[in-house]
Coordinates of C-alpha atoms in Angstrom, one line a residue:
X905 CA -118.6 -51.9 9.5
X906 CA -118.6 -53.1 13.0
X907 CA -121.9 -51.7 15.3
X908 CA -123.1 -49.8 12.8
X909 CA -127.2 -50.0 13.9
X910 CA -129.9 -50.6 11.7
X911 CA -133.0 -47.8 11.7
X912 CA -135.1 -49.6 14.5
X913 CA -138.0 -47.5 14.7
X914 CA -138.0 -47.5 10.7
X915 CA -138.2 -51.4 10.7
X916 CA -140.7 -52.1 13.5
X917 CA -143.1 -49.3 11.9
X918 CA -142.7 -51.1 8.4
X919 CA -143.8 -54.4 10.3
X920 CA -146.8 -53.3 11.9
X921 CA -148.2 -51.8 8.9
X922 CA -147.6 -55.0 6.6
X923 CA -149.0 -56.8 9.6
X924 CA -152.1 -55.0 9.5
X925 CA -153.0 -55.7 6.0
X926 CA -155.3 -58.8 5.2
X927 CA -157.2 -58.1 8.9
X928 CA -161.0 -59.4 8.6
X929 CA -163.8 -57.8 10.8
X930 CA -162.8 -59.7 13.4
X931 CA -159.0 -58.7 13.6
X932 CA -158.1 -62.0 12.0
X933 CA -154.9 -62.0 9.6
X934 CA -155.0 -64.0 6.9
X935 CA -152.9 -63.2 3.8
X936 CA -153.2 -66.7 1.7
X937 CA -150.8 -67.3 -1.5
X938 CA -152.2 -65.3 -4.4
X939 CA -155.0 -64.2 -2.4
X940 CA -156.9 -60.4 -2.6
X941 CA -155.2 -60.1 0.6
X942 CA -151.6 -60.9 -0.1
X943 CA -151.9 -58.8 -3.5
X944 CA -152.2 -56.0 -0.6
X945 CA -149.2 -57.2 1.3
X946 CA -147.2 -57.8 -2.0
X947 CA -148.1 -53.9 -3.5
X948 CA -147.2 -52.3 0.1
X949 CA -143.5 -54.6 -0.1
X950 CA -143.0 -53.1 -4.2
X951 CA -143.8 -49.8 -2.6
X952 CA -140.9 -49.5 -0.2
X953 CA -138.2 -51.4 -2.5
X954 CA -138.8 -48.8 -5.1
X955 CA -138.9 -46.2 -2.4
X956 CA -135.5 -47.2 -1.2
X957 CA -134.5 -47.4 -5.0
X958 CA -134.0 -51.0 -5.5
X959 CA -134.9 -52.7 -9.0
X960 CA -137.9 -54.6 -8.8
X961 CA -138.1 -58.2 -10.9
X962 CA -141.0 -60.8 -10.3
X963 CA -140.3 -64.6 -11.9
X964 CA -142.8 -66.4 -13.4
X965 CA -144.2 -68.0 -10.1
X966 CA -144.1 -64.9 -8.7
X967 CA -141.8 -64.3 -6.4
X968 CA -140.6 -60.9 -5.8
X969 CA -136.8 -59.3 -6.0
X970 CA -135.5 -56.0 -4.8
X971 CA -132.2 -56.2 -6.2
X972 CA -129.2 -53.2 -5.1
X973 CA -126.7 -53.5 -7.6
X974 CA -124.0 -50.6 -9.4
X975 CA -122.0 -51.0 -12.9
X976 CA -118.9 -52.3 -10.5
X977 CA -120.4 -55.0 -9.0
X978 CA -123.3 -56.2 -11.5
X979 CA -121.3 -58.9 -13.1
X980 CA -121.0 -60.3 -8.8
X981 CA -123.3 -62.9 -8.0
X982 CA -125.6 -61.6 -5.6
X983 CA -126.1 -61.7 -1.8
X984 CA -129.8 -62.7 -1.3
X985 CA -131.9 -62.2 2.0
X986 CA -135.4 -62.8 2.2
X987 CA -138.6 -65.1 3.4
X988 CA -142.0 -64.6 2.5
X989 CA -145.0 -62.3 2.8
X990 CA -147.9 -64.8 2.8
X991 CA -149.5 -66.2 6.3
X992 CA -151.1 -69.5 7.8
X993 CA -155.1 -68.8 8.1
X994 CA -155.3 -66.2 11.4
X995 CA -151.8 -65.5 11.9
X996 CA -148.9 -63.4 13.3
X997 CA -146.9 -60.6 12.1
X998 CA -143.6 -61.6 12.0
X999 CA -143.4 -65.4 10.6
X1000 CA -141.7 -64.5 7.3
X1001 CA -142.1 -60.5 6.8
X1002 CA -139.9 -60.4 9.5
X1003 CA -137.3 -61.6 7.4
X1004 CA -138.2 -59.8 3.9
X1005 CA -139.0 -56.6 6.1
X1006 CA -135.4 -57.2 8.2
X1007 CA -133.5 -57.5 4.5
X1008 CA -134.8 -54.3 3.5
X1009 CA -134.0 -52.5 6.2
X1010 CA -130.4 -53.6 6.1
X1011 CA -129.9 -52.7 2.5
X1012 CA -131.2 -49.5 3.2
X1013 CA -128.9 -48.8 6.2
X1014 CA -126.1 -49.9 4.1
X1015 CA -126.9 -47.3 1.7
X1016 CA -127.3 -44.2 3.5
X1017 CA -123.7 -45.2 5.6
X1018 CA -122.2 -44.8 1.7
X1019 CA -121.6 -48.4 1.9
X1020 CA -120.4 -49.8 -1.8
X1021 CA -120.6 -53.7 -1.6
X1022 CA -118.5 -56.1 -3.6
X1023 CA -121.2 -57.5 -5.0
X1024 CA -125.2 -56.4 -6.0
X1025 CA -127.6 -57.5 -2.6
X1026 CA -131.1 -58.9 -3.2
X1027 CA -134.1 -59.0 -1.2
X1028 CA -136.5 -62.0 -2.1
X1029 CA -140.4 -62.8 -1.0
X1030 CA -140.9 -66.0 -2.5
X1031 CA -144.5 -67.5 -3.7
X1032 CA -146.4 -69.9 -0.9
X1033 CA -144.1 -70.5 1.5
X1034 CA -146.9 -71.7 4.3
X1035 CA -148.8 -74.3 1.7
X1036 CA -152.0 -73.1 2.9
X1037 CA -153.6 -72.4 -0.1
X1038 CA -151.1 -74.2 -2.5
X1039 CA -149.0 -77.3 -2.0
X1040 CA -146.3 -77.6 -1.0
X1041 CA -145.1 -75.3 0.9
X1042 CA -142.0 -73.4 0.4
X1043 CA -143.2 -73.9 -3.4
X1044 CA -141.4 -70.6 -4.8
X1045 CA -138.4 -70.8 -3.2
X1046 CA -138.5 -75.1 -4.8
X1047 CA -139.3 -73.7 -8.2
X1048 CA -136.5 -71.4 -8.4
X1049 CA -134.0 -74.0 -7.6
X1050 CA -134.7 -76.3 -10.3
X1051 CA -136.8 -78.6 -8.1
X1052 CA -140.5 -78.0 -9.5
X1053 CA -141.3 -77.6 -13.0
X1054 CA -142.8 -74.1 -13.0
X1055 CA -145.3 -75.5 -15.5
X1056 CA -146.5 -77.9 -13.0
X1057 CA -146.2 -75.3 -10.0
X1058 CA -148.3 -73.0 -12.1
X1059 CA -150.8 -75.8 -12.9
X1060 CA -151.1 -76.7 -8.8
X1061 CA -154.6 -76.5 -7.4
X1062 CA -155.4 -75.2 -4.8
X1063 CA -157.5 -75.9 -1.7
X1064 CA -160.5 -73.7 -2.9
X1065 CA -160.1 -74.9 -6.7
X1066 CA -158.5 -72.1 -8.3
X1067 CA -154.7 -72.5 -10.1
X1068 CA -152.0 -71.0 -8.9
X1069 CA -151.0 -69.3 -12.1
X1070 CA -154.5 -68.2 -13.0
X1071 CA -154.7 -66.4 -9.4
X1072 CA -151.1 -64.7 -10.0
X1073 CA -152.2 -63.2 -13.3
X1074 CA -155.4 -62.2 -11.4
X1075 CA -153.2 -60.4 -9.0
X1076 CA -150.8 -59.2 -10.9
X1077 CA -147.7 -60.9 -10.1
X1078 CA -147.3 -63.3 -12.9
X1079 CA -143.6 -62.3 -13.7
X1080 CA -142.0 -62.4 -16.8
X1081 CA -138.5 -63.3 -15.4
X1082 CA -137.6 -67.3 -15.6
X1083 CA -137.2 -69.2 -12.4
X1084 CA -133.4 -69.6 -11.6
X1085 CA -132.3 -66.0 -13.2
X1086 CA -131.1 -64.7 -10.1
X1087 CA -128.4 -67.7 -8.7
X1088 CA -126.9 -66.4 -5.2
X1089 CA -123.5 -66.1 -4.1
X1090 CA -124.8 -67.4 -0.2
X1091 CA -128.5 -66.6 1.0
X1092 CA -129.2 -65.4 4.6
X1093 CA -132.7 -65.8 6.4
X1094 CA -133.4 -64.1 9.5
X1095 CA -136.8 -65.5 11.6
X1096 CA -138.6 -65.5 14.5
X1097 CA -137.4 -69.0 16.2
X1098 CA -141.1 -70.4 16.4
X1099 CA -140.1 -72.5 18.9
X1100 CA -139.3 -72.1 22.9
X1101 CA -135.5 -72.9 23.2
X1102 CA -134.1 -69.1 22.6
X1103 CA -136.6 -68.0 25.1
X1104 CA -135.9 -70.7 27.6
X1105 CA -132.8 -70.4 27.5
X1106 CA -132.7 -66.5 27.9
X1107 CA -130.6 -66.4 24.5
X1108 CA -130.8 -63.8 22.1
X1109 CA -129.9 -64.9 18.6
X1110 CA -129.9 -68.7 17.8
X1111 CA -126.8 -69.3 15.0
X1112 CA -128.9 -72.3 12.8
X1113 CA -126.7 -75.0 11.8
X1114 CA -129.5 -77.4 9.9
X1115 CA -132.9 -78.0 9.5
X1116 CA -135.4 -81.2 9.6
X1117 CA -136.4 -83.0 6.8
X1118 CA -139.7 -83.4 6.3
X1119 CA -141.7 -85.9 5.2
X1120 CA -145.8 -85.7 4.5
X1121 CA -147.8 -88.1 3.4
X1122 CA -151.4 -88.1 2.8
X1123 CA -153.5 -91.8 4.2
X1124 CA -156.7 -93.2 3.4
X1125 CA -158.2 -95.9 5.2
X1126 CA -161.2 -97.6 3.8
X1127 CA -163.6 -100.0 6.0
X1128 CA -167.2 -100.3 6.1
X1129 CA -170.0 -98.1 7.6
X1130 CA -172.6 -99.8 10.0
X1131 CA -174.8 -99.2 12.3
X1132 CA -173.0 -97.6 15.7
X1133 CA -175.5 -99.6 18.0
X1134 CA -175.9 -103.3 16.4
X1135 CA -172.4 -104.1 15.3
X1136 CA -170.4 -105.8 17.7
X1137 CA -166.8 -104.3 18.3
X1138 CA -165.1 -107.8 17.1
X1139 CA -167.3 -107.6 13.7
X1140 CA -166.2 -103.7 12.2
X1141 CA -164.5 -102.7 9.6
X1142 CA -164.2 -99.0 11.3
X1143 CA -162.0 -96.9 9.1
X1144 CA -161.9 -94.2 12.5
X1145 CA -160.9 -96.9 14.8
X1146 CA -158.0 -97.6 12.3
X1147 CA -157.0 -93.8 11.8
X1148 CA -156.6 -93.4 16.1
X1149 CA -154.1 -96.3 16.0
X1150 CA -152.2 -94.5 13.7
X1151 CA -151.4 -91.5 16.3
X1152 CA -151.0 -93.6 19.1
X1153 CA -148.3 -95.4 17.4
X1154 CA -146.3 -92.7 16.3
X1155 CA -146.2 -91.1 19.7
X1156 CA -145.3 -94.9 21.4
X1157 CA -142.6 -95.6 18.9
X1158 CA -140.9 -92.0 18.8
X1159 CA -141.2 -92.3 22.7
X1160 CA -139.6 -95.4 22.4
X1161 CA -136.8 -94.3 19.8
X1162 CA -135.7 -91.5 22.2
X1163 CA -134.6 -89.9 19.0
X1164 CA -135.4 -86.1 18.5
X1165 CA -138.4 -86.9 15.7
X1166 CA -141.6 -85.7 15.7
X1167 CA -145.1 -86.7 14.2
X1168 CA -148.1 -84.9 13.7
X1169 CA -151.8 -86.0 12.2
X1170 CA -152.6 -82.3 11.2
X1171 CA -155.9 -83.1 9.7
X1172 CA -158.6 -85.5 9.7
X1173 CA -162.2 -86.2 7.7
X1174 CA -164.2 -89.0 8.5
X1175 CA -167.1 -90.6 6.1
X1176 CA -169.7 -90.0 6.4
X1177 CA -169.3 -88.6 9.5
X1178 CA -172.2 -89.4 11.4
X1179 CA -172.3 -89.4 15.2
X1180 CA -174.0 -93.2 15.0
X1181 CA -172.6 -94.1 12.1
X1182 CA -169.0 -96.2 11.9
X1183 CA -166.6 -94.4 9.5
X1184 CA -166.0 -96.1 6.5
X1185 CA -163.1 -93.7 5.3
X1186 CA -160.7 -92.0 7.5
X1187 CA -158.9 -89.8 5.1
X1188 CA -155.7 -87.7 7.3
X1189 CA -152.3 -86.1 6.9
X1190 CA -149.1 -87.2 9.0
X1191 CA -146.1 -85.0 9.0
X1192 CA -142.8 -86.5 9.7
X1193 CA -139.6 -84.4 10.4
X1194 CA -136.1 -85.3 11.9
X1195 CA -132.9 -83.5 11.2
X1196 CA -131.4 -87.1 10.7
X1197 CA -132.2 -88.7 7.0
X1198 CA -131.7 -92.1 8.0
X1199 CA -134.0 -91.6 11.0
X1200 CA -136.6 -90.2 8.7
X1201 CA -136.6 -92.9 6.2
X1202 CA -136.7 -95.5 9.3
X1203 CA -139.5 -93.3 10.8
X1204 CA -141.1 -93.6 7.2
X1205 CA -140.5 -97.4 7.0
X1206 CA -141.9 -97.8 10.5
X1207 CA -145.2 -96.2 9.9
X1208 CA -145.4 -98.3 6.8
X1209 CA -145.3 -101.2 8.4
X1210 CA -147.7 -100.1 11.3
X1211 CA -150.6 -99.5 8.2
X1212 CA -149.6 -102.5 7.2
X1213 CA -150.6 -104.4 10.5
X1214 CA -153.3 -102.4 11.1
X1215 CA -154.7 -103.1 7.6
X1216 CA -154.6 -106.9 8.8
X1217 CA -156.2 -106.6 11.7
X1218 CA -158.8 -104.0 11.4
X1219 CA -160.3 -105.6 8.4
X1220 CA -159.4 -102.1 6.3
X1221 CA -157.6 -101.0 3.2
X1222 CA -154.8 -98.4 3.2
X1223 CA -153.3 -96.3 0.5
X1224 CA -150.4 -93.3 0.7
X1225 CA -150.4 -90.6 -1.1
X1226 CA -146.7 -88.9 -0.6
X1227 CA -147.4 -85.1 -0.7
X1228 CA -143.6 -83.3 0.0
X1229 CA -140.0 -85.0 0.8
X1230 CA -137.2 -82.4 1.7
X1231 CA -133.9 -84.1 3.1
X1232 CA -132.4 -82.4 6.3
X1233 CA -130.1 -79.5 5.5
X1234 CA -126.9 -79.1 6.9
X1235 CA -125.5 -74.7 6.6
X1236 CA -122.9 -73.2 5.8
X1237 CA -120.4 -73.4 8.5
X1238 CA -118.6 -70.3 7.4
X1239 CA -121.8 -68.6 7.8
X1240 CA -123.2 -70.0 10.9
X1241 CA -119.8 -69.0 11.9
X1242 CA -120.1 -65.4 11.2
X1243 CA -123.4 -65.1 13.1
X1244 CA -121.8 -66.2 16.2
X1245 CA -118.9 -63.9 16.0
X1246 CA -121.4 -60.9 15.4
X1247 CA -123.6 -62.0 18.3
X1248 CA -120.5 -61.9 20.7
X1249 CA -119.1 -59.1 19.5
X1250 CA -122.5 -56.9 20.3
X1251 CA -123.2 -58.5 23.4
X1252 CA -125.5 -61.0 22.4
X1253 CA -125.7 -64.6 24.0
X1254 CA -126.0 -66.9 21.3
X1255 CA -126.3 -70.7 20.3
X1256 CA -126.4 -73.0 17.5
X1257 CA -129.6 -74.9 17.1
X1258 CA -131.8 -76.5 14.2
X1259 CA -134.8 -75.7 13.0
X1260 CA -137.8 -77.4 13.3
X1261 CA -139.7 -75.4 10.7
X1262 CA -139.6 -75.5 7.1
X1263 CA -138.3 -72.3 5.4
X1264 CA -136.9 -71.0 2.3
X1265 CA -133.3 -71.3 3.3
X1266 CA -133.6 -75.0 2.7
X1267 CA -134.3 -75.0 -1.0
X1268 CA -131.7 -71.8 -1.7
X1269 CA -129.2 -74.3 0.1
X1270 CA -129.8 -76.6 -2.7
X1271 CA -128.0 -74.2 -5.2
X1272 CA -126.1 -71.6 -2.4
X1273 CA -124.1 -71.8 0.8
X1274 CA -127.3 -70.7 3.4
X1275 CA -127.9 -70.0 6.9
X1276 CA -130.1 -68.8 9.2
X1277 CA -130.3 -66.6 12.2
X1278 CA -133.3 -67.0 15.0
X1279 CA -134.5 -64.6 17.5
X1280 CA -137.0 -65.6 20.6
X1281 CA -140.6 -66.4 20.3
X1282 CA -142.3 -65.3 23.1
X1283 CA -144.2 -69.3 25.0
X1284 CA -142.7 -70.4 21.8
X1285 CA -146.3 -69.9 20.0
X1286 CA -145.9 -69.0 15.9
X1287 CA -148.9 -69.5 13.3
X1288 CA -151.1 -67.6 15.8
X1289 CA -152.0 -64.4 16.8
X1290 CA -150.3 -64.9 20.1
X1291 CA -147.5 -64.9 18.1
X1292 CA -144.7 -62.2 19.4
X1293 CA -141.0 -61.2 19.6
X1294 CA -140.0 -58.6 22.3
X1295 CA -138.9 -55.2 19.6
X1296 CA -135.3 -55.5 21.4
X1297 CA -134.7 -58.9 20.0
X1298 CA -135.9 -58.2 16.4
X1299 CA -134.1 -55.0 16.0
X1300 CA -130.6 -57.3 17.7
X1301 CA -131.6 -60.0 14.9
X1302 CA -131.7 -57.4 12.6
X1303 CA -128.1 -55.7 13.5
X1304 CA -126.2 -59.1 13.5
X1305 CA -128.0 -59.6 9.7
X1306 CA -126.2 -56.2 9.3
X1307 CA -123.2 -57.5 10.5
X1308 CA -123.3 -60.7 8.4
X1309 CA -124.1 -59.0 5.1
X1310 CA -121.5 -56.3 6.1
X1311 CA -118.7 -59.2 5.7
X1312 CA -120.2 -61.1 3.2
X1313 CA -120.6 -58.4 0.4
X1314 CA -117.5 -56.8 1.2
X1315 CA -115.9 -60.2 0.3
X1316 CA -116.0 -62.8 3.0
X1317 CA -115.2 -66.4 2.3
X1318 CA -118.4 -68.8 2.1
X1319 CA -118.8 -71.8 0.6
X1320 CA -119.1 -74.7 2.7
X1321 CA -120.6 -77.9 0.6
X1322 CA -124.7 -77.6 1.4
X1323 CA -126.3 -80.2 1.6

């Protein structure tokens, strides 16, 4: 159904609320995995899918389906859209409920324009996309393809020592429905772009063809701690002296590479961290992503040996603790194809890109043709209150999902090999 319009004041309404949930007294938003606070966020999203008259179903690791489905279509594999509910610590409204809030509102349109699809339409909000709380991050989405034993995702720890399955029962979200029950015919993921390039580019919807691999690794680097006045530079063993090295050689040999990688040391703790003391740990995270998996393993291999070198000459010992792997992810072309088409067709310029940022999409692609479809970040700023997309563009994100749905459940070809 060609231009047909989603209800834009209806969505924008349902995002503010959901993004006003899990505020602290300062105005901070913080809805963690499992948390008091995403419980909120979680009840509020059952709340309209039952409103809209969708069946509800929660898995095991919690993550949350509206399904639409009749008696024609039930025996269909299902069209999925979705994202997540839960937010980095201090956050924006959009990264994720966007997405789940967009899917919703899309289903609904479709049913009061007497729409019958070909096949049932799901809305997902999968468990701990962000990591915050619980590692690794899009852990839901992983444990309902096959790639995390739920036993061991319920068993994860968290970073304030509770269990991920002890906090969903606390909640109330420990499904009863197995992992995997609910295998998609294709899965569509609409987000903010969390990035500058739509933006810059004055473009409205970005068509995503793949995604980065990601690669993170947890390092610790053992030396000695001494006095910061009486030991001579040429006689440390300074564990902090060692960690530095590390980021200035990732950012010299991806300067180097010219390749389109990109490194980051998101955290740091020093021992005993003492302002005249020299570190004898250095204990930090490095994140590695490139859409190119033989650029990511040689990125790998080359910080490898870089430990290894430093480890000779700083006198230090290093270990690796390999946290999350996820191989790039190529889309499905017939869907990537589709968004295009629907851009043009309502006036929207349009481009394919690749996404930076982990999502969900990448694991459904493991076990469905996937794709994704971006709309501007305002400075490119995500994971931050700053965070903001201009209504226009999420309501035009949210038509061409309209679109795309539109032609997949009435019985579009998809199907590409995913990667």
């Amino acid at each position: 159904m060609p231009h047909a319009s989603i209800n834009a004041e209806r969505l924008l309404a349902r995002i503010h609320e959901l993004g006003a949930i899990g505020r602290d007294d300062r105005g901070q938003l913080t809805r963690l995995a499992a948390s008091d606070s995403e419980k909120l966020g979680r009840d509020l999203l059952v709340h309209w899918l039952k409103a809209v008259g969708l069946d509800v179903a929660v898995d095991r690791i919690g993550n949350i389906f509206g399904i639409w489905q009749s008696e024609e279509n039930a025996e269909q594999l299902p069209l999925m859209l979705g994202s997540h509910v839960d937010t980095v610590i201090n956050a924006g409204i959009y990264d994720g409920c966007y997405g789940v809030l967009a899917g919703l509102e899309v289903i609904e349109t479709l049913k009061e324009q007497g729409v019958t699809p070909a096949r049932p339409i799901v809305v997902a909000a999968f468990t701990n996309e962000e990591g915050v709380r619980y590692a690794p991050e899009m852990l839901g989405s992983l444990v309902h393809v096959g790639g995390l034993d739920i036993e061991a995702a319920l068993a994860t720890v968290g970073t304030d020592g509770t269990t991920l399955g002890s906090e969903l029962t606390r909640i109330g979200y420990a499904g009863t429905v197995e992992p995997c029950a609910l295998t998609p015919h294709a899965y569509v993921e609409l987000h903010i772009e969390q990035g500058p390039v739509l933006e810059r580019e004055a473009t409205t919807i970005g068509a995503v063809e793949n995604l980065q691999g990601i690669s993170w690794q947890r390092v610790t680097i053992e030396g000695v701690a001494n006095h910061a006045g009486t030991t001579p530079m040429a006689m440390r063993s300074d564990a902090g002296l060692a960690a530095a090295r590390v980021g200035l050689f990732l950012r010299d040999h991806i300067a180097r590479s010219n390749a389109p990688s990109v490194a980051t040391i998101g955290t740091m703790r020093f021992e005993p961290d003492a302002i005249n003391v020299i570190p004898s740990r250095a204990v930090f995270t490095v994140d590695l992503r490139d859409p190119d998996e033989e650029r990511l393993q040689a990125l790998e291999n080359a910080l490898d040996a870089q430990l290894r070198v430093i480890m000779a000459e700083e006198g230090v010992t290093v270990t690796v603790e390999r946290l999350a792997r996820f191989e790039p992810v190529t889309f499905d072309r017939a869907i990537v194809e589709m968004i295009e088409v629907s851009a043009s067709a309502r006036g929207f310029k349009s481009r394919r890109m690749t996404s930076g940022a982990g999502h969900d999409a990448q694991m459904i692609a493991r076990i469905a043709p996937a794709a994704m479809i971006f709309v501007p970040s305002r400075d490119g700023i995500s994971h931050n209150p700053r965070e903001h997309t201009d209504p226009a563009d999420l309501v035009a994100g949210a038509n061409v999902l309209l679109d795309v749905v539109s032609r997949i459940a009435g019985g579009r070809e998809v199907g590409q090999p995913h990667s």
